[in-house]
Coordinates of C-alpha atoms in Angstrom, one line a residue:
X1 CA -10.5 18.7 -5.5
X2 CA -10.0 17.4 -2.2
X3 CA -8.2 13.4 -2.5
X4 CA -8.1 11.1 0.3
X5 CA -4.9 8.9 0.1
X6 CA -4.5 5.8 1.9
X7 CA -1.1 4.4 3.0
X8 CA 0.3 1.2 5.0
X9 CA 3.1 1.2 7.5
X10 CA 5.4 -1.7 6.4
X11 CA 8.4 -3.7 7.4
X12 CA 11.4 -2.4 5.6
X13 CA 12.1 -4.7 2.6
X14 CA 15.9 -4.9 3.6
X15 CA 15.0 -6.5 7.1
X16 CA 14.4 -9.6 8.6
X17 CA 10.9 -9.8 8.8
X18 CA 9.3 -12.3 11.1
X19 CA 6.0 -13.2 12.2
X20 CA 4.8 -12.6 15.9
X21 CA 3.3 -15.9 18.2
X22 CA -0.5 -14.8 16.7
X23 CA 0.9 -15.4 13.2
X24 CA 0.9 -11.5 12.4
X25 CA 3.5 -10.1 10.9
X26 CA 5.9 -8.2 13.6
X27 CA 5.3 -4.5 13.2
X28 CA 6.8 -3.1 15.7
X29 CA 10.2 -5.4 16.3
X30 CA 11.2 -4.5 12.9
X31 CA 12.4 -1.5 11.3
X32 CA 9.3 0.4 9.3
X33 CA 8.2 2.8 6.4
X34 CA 5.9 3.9 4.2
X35 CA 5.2 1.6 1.6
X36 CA 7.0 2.3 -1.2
X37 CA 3.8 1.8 -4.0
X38 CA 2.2 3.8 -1.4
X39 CA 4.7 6.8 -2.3
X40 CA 3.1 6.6 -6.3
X41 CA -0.3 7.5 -5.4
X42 CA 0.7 10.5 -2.7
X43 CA 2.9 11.6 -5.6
X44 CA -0.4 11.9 -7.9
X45 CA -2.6 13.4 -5.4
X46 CA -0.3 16.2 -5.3
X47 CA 0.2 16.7 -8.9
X48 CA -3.4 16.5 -9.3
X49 CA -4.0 19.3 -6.6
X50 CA -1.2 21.3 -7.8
X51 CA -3.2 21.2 -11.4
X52 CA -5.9 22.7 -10.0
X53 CA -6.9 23.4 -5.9
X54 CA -8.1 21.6 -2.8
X55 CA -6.2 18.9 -0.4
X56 CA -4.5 15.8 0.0
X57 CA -5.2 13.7 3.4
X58 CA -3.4 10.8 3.5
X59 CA -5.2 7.9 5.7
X60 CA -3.4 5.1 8.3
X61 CA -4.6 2.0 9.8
X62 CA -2.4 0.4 12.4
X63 CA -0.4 0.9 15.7
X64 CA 1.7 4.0 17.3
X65 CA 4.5 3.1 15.0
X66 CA 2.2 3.3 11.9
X67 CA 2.5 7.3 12.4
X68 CA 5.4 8.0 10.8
X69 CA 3.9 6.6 6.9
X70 CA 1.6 9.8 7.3
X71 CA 4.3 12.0 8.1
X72 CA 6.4 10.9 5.3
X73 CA 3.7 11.8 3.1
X74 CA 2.6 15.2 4.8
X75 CA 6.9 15.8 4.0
X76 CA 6.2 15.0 0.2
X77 CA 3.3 17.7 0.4
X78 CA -0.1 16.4 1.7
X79 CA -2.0 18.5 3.5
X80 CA -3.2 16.7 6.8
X81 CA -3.5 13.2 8.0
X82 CA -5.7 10.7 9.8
X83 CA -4.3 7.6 11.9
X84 CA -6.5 5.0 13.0
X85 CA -5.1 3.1 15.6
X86 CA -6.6 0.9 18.3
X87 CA -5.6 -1.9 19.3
X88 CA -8.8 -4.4 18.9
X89 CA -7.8 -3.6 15.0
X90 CA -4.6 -6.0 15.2
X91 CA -5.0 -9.5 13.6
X92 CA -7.4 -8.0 10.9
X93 CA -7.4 -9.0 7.6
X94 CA -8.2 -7.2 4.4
X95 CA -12.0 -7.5 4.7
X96 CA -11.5 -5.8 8.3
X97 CA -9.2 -3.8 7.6
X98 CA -11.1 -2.3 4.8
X99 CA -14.3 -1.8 6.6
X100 CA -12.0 0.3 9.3
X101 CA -10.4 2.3 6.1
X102 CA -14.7 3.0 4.6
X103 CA -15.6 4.5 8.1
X104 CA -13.0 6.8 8.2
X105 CA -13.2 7.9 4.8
X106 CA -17.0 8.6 5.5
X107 CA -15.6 10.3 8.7
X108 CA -13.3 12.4 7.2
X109 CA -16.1 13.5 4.4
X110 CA -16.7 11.6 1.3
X111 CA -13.8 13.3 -1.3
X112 CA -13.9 13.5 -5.0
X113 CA -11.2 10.9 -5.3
X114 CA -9.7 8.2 -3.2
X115 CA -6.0 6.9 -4.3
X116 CA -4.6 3.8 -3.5
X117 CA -1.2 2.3 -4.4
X118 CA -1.0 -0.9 -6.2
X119 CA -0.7 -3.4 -3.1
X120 CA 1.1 -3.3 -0.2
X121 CA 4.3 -4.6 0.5
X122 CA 4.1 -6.8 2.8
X123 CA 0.8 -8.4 2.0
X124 CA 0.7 -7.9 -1.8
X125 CA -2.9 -8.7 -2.1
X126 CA -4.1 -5.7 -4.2
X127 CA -7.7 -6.3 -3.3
X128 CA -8.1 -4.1 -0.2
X129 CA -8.7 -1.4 -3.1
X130 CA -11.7 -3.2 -4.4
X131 CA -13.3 -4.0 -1.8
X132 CA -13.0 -0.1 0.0
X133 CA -14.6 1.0 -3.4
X134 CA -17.4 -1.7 -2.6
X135 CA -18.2 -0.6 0.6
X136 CA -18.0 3.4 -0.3
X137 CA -20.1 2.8 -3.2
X138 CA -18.1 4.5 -5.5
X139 CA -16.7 3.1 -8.7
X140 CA -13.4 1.8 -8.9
X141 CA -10.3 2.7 -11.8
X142 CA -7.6 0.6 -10.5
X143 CA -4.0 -0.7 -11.6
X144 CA -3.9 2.4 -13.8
X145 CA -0.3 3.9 -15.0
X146 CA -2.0 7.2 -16.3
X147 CA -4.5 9.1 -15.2
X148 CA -6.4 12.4 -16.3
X149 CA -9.1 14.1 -14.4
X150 CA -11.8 16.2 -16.4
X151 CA -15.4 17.4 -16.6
X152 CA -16.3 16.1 -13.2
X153 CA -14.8 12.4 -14.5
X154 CA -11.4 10.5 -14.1
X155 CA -9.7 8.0 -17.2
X156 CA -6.7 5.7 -16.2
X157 CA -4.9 3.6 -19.0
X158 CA -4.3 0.1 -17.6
X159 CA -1.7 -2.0 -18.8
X160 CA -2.0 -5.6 -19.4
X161 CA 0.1 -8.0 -20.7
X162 CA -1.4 -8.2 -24.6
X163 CA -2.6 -4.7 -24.7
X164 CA -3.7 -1.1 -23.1
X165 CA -6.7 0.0 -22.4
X166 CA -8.9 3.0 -21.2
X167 CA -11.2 2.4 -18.1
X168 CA -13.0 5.9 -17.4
X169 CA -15.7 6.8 -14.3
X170 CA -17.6 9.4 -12.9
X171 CA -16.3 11.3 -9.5
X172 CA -16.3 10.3 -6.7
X173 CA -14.3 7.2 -7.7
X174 CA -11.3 4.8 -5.8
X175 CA -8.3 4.6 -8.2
X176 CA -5.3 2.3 -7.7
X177 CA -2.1 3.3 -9.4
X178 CA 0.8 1.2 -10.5
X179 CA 4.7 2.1 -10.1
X180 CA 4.9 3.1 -13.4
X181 CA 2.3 6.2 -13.4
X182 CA 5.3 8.7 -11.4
X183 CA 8.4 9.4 -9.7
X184 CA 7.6 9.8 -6.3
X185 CA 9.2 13.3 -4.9
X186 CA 11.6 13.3 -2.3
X187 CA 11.0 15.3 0.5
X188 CA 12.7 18.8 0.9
X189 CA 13.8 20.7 3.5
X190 CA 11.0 22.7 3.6
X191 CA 8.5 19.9 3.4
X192 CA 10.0 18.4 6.4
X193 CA 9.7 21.7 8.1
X194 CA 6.3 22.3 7.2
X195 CA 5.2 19.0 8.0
X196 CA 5.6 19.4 11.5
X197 CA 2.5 21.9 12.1
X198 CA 0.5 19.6 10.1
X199 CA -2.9 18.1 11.6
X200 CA -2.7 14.4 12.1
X201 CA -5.6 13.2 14.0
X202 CA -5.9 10.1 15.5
X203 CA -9.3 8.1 15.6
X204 CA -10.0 5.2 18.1
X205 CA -12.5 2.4 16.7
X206 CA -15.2 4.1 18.8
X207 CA -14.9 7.4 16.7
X208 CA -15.6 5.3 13.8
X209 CA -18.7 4.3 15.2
X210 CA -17.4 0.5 15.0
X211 CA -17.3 -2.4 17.5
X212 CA -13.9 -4.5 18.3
X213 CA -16.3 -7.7 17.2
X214 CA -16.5 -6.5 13.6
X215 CA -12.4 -6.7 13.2
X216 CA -9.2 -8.3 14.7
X217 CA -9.2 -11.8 14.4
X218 CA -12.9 -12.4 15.4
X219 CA -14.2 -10.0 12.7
X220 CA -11.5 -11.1 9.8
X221 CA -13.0 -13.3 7.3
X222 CA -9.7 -15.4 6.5
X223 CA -7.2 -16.6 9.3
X224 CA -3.4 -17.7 9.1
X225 CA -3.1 -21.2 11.1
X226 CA 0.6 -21.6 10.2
X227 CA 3.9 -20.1 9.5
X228 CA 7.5 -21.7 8.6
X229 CA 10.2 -20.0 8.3
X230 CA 11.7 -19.8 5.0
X231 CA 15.0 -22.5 5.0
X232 CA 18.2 -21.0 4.6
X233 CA 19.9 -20.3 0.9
X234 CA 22.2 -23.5 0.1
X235 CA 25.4 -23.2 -1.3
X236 CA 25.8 -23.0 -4.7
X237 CA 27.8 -25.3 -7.3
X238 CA 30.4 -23.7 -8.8
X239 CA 31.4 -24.7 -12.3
X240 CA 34.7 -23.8 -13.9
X241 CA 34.5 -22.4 -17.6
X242 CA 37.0 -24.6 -19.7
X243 CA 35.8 -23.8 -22.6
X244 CA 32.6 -25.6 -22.0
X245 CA 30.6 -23.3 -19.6
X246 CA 27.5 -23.0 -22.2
X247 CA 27.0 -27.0 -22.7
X248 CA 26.9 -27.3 -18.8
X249 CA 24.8 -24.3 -18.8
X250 CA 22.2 -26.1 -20.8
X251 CA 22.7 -29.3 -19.4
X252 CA 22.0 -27.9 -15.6
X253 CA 18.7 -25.8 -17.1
X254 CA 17.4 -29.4 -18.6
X255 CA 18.3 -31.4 -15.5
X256 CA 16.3 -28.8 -13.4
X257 CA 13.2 -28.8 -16.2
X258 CA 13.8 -25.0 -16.4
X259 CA 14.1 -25.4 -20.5

């Protein structure tokens, strides 16, 4: 089975994250990684391969820096990887950015399965897997937290929030896993070895076969006009327990409607 995975390159969660003078979110100012809901569905493209055969190529859209998410996936165990970068792609939104992610798919050969994670990080749209299933024309399984692969077919439970179900679909399909479907490896000492004489290729928008017009800013279908930044945390009130600490707890949750 060979799996295609794609991943983001993120601002850390633990930095300050700002937004550059286009309104894009600072990529390179910042310290990165692979996204960490990214990590869930490289984790079950290799368990899947190590079930049976075949490869896991993990797949990148974004600048130089965006290099290192595929090579923390090719040290959990993937097998090769593919970075897009040029820089006519910056400024596109999910649309764009998924019409660059169908291309390279088709580029690299369709595969029996395309995992996703369950959004990114930074974004947290969860609709870039939806709408790469759309344009590859394959059937989509997605905010699954198990999934089986059989007889040339692929079953995910999805959780909601009254009840479980089963959402099955013939291969090729796009799945998009949840948090909750693994624990992510960490990589070993050998991985990280190994990792180094990997194949990463890296693939210009012209290799793709697509023009600067059809992403960026000019090809994106939504645009960000403004940014604020976020104010800064007040001080809190501190309120002495004298006994009392649970009436002025209730009193403070009904003068802020929060009860």
């Amino acid at each position: 089975m060979n799996i295609v995975v794609c991943v983001k390159y993120v601002p850390d969660a633990q930095s300050d994250r700002t937004f550059s003078d286009d309104h894009t979110t600072d990529r390179t100012n910042v310290d990165g990684l692979l996204s960490e809901l990214d990590e869930y569905a490289v984790e079950e493209a290799l368990k899947l391969v190590e079930a049976g055969e075949g490869e896991v190529t993990v797949l990148t859209v974004g600048p130089e820096v965006a290099v290192e998410a595929v090579k923390k996936a090719l040290k959990m165990g993937a097998h090769k990887g593919v970075h897009v970068c040029d820089d006519a792609i910056h400024g596109s939104d999910a649309g764009a950015t998924s019409l660059v992610l169908a291309k390279a798919v088709e580029k690299i050969g369709k595969p029996d399965l395309v995992l996703t994670g369950l959004a990114s990080t930074d974004g947290t749209m969860s609709v870039v897997p939806a709408m790469l299933a759309e344009r590859l024309g394959l059937p989509q399984v997605t905010q699954v937290s198990e999934l089986s692969v059989a007889d040339g077919s692929v079953k995910g439970r999805r959780d909601t929030d009254i009840a479980s179900e089963t959402v099955e679909a013939s291969l090729p399909a796009l799945v998009g896993v949840t948090d909750q479907i693994n624990e992510p490896r960490y990589p070993s000492l050998k991985g990280i070895m190994a990792a180094k004489k990997k194949p990463v290729e890296t693939w210009s928008l012209s290799d793709l076969g697509l023009d600067a017009a059809q992403v960026g800013f000019e090809g994106s279908w939504t645009k960000v006009v403004d940014v604020t930044q976020r104010p800064a945390r007040e001080k809190g009130e501190v309120q002495p327990d004298e006994g009392d600490g649970g009436t002025k707890l209730v009193e403070f949750l009904n003068k802020s409607k929060l009860v």
